[in-house]
mmCIF file of C-alpha atoms and ligand atoms in Angstrom:
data_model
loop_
_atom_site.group_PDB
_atom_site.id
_atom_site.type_symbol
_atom_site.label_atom_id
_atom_site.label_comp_id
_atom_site.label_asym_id
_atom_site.label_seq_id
_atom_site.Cartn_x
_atom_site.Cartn_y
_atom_site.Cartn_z
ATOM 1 C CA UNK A 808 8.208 4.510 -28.291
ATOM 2 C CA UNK A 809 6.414 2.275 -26.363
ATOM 3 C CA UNK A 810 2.831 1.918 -26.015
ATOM 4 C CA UNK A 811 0.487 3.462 -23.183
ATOM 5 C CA UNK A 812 -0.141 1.521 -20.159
ATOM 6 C CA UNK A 813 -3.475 2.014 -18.657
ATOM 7 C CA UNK A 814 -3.092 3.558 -14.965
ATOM 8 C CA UNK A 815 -6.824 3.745 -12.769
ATOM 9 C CA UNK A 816 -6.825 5.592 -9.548
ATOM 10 C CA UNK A 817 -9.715 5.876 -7.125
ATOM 11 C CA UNK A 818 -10.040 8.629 -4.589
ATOM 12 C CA UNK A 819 -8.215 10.957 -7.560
ATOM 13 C CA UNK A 820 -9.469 14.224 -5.904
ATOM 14 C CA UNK A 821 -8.433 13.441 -2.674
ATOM 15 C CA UNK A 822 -5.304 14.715 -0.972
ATOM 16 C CA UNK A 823 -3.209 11.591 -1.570
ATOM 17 C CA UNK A 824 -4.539 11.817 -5.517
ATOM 18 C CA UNK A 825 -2.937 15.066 -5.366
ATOM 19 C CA UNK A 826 0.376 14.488 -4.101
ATOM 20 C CA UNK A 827 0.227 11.084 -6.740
ATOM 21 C CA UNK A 828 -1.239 11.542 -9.969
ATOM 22 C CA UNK A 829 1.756 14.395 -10.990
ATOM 23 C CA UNK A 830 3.844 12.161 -10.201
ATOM 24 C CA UNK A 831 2.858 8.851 -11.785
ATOM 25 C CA UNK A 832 2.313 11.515 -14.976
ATOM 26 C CA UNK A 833 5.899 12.635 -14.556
ATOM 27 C CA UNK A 834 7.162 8.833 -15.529
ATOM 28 C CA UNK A 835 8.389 8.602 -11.654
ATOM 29 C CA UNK A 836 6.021 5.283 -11.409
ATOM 30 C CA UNK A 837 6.718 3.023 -14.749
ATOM 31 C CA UNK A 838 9.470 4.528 -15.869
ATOM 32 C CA UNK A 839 10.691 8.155 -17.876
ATOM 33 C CA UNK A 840 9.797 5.792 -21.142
ATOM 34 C CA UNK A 841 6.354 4.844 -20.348
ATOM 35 C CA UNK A 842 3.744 6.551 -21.345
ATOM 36 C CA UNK A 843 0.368 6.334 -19.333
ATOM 37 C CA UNK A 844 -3.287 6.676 -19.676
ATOM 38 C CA UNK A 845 -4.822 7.474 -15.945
ATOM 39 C CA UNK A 846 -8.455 7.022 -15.731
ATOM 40 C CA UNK A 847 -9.819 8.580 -12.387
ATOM 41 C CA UNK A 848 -12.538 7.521 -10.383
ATOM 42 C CA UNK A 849 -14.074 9.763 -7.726
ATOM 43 C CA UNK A 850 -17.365 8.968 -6.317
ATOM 44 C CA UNK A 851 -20.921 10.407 -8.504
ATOM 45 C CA UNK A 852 -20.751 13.330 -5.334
ATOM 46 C CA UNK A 853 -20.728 16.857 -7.381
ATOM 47 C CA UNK A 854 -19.025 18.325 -5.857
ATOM 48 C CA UNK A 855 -15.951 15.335 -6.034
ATOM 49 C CA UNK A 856 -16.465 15.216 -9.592
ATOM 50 C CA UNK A 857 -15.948 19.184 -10.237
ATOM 51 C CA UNK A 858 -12.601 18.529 -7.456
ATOM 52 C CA UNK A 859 -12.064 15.754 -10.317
ATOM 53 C CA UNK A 860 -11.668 18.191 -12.996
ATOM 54 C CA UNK A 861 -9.832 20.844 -10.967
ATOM 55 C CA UNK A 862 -7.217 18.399 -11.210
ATOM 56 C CA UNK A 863 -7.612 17.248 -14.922
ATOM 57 C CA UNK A 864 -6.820 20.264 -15.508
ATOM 58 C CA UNK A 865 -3.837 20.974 -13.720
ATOM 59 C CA UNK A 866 -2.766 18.047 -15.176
ATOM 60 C CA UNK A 867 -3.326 19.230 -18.449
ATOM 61 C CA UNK A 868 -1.502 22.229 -17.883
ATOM 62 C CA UNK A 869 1.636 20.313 -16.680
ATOM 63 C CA UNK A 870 2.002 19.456 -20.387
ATOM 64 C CA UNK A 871 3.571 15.992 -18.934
ATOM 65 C CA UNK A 872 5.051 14.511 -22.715
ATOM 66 C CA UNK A 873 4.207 10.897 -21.019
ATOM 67 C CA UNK A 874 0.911 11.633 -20.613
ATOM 68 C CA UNK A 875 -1.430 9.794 -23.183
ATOM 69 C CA UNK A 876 -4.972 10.739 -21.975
ATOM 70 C CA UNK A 877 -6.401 11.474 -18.714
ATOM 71 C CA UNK A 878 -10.426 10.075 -18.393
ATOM 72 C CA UNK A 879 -12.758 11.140 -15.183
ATOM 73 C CA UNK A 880 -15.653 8.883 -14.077
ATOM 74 C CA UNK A 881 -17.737 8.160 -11.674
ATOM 75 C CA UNK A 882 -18.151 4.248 -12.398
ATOM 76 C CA UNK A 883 -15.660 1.632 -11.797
ATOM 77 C CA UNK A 884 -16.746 -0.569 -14.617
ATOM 78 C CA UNK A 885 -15.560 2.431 -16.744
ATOM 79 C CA UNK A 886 -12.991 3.234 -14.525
ATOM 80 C CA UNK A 887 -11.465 -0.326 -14.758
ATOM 81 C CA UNK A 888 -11.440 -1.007 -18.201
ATOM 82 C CA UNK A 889 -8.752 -2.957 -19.958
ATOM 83 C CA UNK A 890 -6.301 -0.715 -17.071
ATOM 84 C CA UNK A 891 -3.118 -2.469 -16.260
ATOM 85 C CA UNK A 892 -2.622 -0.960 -13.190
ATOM 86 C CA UNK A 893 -5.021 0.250 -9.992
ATOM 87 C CA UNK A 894 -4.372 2.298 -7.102
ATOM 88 C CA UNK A 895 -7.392 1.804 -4.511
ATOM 89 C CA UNK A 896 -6.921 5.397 -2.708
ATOM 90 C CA UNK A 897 -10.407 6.179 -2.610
ATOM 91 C CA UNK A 898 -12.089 4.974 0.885
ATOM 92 C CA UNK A 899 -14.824 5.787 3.008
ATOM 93 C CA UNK A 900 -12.889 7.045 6.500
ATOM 94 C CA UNK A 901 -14.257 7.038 9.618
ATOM 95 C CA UNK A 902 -17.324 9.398 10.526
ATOM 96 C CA UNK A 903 -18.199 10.464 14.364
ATOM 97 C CA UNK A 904 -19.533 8.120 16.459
ATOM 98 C CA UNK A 905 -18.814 5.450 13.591
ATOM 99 C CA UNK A 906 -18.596 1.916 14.898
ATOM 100 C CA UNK A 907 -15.593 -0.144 13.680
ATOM 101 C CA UNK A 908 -18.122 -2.519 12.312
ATOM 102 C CA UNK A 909 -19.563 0.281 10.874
ATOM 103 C CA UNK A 910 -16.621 0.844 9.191
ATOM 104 C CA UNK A 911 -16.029 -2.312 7.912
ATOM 105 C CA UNK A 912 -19.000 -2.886 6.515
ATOM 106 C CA UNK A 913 -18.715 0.389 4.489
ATOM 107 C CA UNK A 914 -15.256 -0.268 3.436
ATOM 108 C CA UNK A 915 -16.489 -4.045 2.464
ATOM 109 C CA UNK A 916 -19.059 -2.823 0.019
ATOM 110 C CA UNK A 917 -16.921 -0.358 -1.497
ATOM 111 C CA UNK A 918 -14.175 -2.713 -2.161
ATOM 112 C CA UNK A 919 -16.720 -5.227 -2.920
ATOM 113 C CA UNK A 920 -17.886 -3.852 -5.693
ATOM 114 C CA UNK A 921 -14.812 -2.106 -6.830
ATOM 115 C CA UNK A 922 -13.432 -6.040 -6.330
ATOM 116 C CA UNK A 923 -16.000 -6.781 -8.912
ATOM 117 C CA UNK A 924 -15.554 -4.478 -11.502
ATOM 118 C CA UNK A 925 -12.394 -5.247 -11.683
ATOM 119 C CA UNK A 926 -12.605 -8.754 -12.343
ATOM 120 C CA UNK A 927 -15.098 -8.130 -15.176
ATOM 121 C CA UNK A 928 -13.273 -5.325 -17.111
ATOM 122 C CA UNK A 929 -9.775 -5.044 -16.215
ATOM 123 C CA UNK A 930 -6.464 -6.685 -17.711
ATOM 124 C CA UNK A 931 -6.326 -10.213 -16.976
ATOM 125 C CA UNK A 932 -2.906 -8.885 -15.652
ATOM 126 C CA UNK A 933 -3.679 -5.992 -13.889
ATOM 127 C CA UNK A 934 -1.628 -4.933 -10.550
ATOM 128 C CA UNK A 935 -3.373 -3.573 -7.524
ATOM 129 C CA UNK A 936 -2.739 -1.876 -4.973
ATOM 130 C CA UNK A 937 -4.938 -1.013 -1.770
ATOM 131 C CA UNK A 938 -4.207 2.388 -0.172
ATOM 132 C CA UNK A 939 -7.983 2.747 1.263
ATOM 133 C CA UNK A 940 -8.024 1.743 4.883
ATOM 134 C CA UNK A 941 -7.981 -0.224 6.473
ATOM 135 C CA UNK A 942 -5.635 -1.517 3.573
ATOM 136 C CA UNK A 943 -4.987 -4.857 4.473
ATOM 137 C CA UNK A 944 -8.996 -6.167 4.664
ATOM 138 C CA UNK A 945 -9.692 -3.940 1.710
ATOM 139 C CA UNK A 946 -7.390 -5.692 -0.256
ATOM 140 C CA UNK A 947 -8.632 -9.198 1.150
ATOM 141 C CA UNK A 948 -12.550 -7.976 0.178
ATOM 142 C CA UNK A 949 -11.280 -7.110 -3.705
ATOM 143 C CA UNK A 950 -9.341 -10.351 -3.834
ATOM 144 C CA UNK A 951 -12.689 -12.202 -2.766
ATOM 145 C CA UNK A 952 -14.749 -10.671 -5.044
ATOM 146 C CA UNK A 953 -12.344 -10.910 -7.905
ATOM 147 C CA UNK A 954 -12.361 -15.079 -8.557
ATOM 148 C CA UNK A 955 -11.239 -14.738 -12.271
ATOM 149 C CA UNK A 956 -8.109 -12.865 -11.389
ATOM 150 C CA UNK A 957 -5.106 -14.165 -10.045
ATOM 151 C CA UNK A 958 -5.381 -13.458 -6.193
ATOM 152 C CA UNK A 959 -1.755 -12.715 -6.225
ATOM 153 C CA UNK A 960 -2.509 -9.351 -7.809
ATOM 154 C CA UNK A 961 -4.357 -8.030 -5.340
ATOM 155 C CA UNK A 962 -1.523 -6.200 -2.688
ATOM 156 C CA UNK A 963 -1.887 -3.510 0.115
ATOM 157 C CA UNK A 964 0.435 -0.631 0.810
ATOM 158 C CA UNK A 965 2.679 -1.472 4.116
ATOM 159 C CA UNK A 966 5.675 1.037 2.496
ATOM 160 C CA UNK A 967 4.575 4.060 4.412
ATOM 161 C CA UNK A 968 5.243 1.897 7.258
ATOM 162 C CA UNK A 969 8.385 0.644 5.682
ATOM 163 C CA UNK A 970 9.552 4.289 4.949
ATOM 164 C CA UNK A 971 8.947 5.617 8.023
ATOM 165 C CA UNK A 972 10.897 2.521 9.841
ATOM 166 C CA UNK A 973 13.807 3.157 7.308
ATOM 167 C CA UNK A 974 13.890 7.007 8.289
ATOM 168 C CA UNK A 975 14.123 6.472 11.718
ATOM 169 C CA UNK A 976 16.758 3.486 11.940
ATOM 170 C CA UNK A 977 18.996 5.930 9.747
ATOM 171 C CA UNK A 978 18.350 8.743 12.099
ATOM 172 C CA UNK A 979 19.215 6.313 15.309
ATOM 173 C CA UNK A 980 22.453 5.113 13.158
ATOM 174 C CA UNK A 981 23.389 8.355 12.246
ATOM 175 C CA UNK A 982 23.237 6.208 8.685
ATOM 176 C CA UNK A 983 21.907 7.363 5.444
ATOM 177 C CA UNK A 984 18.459 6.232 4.567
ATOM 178 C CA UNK A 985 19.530 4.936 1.045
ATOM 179 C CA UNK A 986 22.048 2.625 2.309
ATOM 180 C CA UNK A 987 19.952 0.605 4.764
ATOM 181 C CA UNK A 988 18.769 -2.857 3.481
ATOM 182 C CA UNK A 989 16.751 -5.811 4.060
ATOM 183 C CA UNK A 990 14.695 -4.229 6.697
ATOM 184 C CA UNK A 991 11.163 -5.207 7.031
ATOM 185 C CA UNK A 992 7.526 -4.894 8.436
ATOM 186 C CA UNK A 993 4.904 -7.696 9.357
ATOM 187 C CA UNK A 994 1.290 -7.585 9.182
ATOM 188 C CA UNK A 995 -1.475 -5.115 9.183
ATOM 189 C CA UNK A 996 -1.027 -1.117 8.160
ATOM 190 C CA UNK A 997 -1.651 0.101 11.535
ATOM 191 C CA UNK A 998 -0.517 0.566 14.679
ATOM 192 C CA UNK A 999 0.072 -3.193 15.378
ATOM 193 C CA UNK A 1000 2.112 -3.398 12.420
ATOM 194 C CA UNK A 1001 6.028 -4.771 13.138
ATOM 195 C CA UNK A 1002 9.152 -3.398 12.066
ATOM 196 C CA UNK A 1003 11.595 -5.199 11.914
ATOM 197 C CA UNK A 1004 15.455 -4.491 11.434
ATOM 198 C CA UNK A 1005 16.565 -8.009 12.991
ATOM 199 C CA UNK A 1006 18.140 -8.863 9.851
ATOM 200 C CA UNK A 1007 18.408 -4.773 8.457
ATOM 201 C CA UNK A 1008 21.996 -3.684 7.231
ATOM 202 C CA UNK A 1009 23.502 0.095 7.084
ATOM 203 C CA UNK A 1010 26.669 0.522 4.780
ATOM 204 C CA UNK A 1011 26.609 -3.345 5.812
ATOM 205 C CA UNK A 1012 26.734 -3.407 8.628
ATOM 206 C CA UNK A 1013 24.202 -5.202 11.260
ATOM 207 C CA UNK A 1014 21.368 -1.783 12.216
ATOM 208 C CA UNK A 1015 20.915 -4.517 15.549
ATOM 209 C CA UNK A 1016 24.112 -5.040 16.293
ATOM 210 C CA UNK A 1017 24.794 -0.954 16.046
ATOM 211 C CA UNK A 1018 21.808 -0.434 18.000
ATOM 212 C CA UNK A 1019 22.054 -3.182 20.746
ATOM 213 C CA UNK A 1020 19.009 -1.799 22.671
ATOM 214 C CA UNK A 1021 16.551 -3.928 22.913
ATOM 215 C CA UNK A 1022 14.652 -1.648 25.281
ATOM 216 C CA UNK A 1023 14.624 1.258 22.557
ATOM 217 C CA UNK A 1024 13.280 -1.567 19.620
ATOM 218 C CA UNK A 1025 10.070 -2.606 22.161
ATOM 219 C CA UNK A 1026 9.614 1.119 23.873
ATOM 220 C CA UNK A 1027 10.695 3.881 21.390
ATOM 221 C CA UNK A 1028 11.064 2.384 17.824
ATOM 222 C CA UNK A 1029 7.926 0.286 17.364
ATOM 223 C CA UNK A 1030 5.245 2.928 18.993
ATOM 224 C CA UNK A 1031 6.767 6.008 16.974
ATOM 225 C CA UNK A 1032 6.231 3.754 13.682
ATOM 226 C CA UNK A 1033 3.362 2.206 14.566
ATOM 227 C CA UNK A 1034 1.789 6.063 15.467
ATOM 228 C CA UNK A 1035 3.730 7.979 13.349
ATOM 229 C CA UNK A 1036 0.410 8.632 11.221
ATOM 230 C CA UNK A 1037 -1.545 10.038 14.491
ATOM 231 C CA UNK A 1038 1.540 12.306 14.880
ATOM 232 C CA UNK A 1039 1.558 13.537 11.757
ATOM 233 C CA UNK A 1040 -2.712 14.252 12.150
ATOM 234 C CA UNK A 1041 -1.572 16.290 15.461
ATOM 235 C CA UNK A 1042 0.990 18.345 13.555
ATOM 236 C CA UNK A 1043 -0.276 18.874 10.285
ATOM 237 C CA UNK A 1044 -4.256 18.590 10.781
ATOM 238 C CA UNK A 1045 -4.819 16.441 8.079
ATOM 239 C CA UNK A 1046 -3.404 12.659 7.478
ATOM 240 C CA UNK A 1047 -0.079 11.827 5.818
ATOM 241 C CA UNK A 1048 -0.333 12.820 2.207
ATOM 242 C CA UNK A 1049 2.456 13.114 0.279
ATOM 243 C CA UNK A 1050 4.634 10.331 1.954
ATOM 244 C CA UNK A 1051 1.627 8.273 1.426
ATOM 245 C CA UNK A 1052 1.956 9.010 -2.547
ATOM 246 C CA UNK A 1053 5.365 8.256 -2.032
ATOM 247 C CA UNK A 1054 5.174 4.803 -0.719
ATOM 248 C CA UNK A 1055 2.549 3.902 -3.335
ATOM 249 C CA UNK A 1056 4.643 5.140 -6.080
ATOM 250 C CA UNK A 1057 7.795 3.028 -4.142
ATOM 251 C CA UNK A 1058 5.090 0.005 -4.068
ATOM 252 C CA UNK A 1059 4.032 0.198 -7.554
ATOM 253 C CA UNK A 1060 7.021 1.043 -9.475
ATOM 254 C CA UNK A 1061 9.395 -1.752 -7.626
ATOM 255 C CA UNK A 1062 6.475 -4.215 -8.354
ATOM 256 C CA UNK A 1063 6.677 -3.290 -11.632
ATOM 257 C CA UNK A 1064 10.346 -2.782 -12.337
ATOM 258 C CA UNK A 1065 12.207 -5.138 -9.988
ATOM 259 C CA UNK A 1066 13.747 -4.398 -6.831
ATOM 260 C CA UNK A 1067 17.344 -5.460 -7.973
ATOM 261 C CA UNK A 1068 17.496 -8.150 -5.177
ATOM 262 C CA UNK A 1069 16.435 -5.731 -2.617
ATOM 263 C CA UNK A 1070 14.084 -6.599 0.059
ATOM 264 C CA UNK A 1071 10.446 -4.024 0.494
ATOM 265 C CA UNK A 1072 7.735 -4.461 2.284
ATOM 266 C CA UNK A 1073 4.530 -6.017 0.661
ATOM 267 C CA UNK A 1074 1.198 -6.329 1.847
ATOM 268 C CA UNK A 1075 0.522 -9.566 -0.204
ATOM 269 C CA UNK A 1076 -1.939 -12.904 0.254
ATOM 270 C CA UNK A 1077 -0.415 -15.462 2.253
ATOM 271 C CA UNK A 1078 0.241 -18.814 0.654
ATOM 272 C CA UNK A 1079 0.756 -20.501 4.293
ATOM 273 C CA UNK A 1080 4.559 -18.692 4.754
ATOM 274 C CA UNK A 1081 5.869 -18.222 8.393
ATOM 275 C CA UNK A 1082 2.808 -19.642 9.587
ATOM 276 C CA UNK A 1083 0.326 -16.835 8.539
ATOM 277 C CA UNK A 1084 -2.982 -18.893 6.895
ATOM 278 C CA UNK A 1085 -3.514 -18.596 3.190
ATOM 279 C CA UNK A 1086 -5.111 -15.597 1.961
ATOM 280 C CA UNK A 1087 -4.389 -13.362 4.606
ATOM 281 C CA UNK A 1088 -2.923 -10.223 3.219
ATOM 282 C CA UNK A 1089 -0.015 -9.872 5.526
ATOM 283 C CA UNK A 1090 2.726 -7.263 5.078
ATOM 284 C CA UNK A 1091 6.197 -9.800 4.115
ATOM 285 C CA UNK A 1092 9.410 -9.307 2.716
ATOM 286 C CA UNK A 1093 9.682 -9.363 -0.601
ATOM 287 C CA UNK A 1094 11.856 -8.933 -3.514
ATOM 288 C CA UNK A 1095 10.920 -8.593 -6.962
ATOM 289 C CA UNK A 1096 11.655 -8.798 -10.583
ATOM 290 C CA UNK A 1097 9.770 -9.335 -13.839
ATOM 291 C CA UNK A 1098 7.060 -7.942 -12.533
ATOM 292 C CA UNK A 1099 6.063 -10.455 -9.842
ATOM 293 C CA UNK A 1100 7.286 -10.742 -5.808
ATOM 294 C CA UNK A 1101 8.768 -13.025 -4.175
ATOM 295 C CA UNK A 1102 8.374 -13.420 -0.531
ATOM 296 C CA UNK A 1103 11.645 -13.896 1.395
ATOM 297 C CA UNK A 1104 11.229 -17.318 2.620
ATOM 298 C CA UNK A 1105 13.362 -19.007 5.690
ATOM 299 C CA UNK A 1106 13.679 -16.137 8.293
ATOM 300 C CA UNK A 1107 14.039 -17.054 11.356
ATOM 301 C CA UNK A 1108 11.373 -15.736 14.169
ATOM 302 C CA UNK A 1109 12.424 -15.420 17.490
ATOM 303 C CA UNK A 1110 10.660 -15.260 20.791
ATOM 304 C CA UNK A 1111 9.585 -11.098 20.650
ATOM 305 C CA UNK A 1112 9.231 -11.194 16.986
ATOM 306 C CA UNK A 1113 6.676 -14.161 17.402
ATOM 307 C CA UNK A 1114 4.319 -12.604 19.828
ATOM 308 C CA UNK A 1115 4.417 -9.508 17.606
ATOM 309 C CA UNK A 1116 3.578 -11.252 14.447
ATOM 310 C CA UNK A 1117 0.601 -13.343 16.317
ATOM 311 C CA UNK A 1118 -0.892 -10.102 17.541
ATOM 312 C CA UNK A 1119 -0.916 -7.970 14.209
ATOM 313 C CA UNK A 1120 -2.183 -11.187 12.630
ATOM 314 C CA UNK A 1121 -5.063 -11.569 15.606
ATOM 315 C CA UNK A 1122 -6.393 -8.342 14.573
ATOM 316 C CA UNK A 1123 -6.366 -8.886 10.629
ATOM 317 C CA UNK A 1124 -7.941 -12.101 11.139
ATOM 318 C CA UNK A 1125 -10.733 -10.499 13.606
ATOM 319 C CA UNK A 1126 -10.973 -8.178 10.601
ATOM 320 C CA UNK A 1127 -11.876 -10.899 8.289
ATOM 321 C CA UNK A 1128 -14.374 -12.480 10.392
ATOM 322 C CA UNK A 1129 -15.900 -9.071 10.589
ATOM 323 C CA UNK A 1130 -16.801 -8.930 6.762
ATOM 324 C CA UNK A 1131 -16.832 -12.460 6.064
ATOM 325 C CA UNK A 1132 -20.888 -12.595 5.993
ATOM 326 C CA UNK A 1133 -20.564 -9.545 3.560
ATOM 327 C CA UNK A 1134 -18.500 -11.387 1.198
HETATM 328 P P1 NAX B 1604 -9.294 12.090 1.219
HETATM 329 O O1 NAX B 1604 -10.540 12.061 2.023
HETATM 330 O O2 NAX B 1604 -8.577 13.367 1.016
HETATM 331 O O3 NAX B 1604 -9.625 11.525 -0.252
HETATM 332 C C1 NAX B 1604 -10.320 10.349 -0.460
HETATM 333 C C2 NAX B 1604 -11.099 10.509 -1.758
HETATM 334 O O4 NAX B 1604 -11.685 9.267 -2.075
HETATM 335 C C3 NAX B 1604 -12.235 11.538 -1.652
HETATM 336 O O5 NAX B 1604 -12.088 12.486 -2.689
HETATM 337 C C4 NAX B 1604 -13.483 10.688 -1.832
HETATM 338 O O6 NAX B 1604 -14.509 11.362 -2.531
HETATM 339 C C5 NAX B 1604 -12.950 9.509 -2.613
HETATM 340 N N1 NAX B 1604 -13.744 8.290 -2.500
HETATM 341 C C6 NAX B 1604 -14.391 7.806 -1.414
HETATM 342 N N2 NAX B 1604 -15.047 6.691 -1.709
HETATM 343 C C7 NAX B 1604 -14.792 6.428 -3.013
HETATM 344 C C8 NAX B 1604 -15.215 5.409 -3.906
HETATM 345 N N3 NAX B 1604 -16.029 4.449 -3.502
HETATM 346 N N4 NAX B 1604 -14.763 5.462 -5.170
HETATM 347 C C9 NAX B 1604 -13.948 6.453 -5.584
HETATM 348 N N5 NAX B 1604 -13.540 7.458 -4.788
HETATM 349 C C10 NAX B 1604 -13.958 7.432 -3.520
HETATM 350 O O7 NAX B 1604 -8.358 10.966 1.820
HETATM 351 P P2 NAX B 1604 -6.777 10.738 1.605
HETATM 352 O O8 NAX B 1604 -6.040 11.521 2.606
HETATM 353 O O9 NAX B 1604 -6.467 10.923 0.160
HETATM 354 O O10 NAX B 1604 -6.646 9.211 2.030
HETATM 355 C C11 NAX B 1604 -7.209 8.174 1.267
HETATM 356 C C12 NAX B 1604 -7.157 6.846 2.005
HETATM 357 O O11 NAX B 1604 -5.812 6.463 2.260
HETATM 358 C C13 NAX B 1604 -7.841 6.862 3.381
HETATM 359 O O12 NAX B 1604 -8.614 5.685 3.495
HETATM 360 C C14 NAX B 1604 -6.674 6.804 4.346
HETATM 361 O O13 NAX B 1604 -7.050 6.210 5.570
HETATM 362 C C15 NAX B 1604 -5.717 5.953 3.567
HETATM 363 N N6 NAX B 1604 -4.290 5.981 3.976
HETATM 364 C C16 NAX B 1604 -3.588 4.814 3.885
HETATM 365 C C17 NAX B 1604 -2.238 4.740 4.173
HETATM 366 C C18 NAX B 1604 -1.485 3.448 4.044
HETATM 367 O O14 NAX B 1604 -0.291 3.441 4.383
HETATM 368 N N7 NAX B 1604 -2.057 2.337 3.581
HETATM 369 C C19 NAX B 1604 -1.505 5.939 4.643
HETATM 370 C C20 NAX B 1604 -2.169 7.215 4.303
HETATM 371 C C21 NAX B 1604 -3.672 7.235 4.387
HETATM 372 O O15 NAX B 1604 -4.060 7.497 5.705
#
């Protein structure tokens, strides 16, 4: 059988760590042949770290036959070592009366220093993925502070945002959700972010051409993605947890296992494609296989889809400059 991959996860004891660690335990991740080691990282916090074992040991008593070993700490240089794969969950959120600076400059020294860790003790391989918001610049900080890994490892989750685009296009088509295809979303994880199902196909067919309401893209579709996580906070009380799990595990296990010429949604570092300047860590197309992405290259970007793009970018990029002197 083959041998254990190592699998950190930060923010373990939080509610997205619950809805994800069963299931990247459960083979639903890497594969029903992989077995995986998942080292946990919650922050030194007692009462986190006795949440932490709460759910060591539920995961213990799953009895999951892939499981190889399950580790808890409170250090990311432990945390990190030799693991293969890293899902950044773990972030601080935003307190009352917290300043968006204030926020960013939390965020920055978390990722910072998880950034670092990584690059010292990790594979030279290892795959990352940034859940924490806000995703994008969290991503962008651990790149920066990672030089000895290859920046193109370092990727932030736009699936939610992909999902919930998917789910409503197939609602709207009275399509199923499976069959649509080469749909898309630009940019930064949050409300700015742009769906788009320009080039998007339903049982093959064109989702625009179906549509052909250009008023329902602009004034229904993009504003209930863009704040479908605010409506799930009024409904539910708490954020999106389990569909959150789900996109990571959709992130991480296509990364890993190929998308079969599929296109999903990335949140990767620019290398100067449509326009967006290097580094940025822009949600693309991409497809993938062999364990690296590819992003879709030659689309063509009309008019609307312009202006969208330059305004998700405008905020990511006033992101940057807000942590850049942190860096
Ligand atoms: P919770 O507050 O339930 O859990 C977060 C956990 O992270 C807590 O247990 C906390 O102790 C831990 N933590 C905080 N700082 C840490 C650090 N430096 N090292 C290790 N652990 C640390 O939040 P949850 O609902 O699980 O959400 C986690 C993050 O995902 C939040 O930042 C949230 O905004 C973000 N989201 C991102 C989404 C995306 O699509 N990219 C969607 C869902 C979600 O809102």
């Amino acid at each position: 059988s083959k041998t254990p991959v190592r699998v950190a996860v930060t923010g373990a004891a939080g509610q997205i760590g619950y809805a994800l660690l069963f299931r990247i335990a459960s083979g639903e991740m890497l594969g029903k042949d992989q077995p995986v080691i998942l080292q946990l990282l919650e922050i030194p916090d007692e009462k986190a770290q006795n949440a932490l074992k709460g759910v060591i040991m539920e995961l213990e008593d799953c009895a999951f036959p892939l499981l190889a070993g399950v580790e808890a700490h409170s250090d990311p240089l432990q945390a990190f070592k030799d693991t293969d794969y890293a899902l950044l969950v773990g972030a601080r959120p935003r307190g009352p009366g917290m300043e968006r600076a204030d926020l960013l400059a939390a965020n920055a020294q978390i990722f910072t220093a998880q950034g670092k860790a990584l690059n010292a003790v990790a594979s030279r391989n290892v795959k990352v993925l940034v859940v924490g918001n806000p995703a994008n610049t969290n991503a962008y900080i651990a790149m920066k502070s990672a030089p000895d890994l290859p920046a193109k490892n370092f990727t932030a989750m736009l699936r939610l945002d992909h999902n919930r685009a998917a789910s409503q296009l197939a609602a709207k088509t009275g399509t199923k959700v499976g069959d649509i295809k080469k749909l898309t979303v630009w940019g930064n994880h949050s409300p700015t972010m742009y769906a788009d199902y320009r080039f998007a196909t339903t049982n093959g067919q064109s989702i625009k051409d179906l549509v052909n309401d250009q008023v329902w893209n602009a004034d229904t579709f993009l504003p209930t993605v863009g704040k479908r996580g605010a409506a799930i906070i009024a409904a539910r009380g708490l954020s999106s947890a389990a569909s959150a799990a789900n996109a990571a595990i959709d992130h991480m296990r296509d990364w890993a296992l190929g998308s079969n010429g599929e296109w999903v949604t990335m949140g990767v570092p620019s290398n100067g494609e449509y326009g967006i300047p290097a580094g940025v860590v822009f949600g693309f197309p991409v497809t993938t296989a062999g364990g690296e992405y590819k992003i879709v290259e030659g689309l063509e970007i009309d008019a609307f889809s312009q202006e969208r793009i330059n305004i998700t970018l405008a905020e990511l990029q006033g992101e940057q400059d807000g942590v850049k002197h942190l860096l």
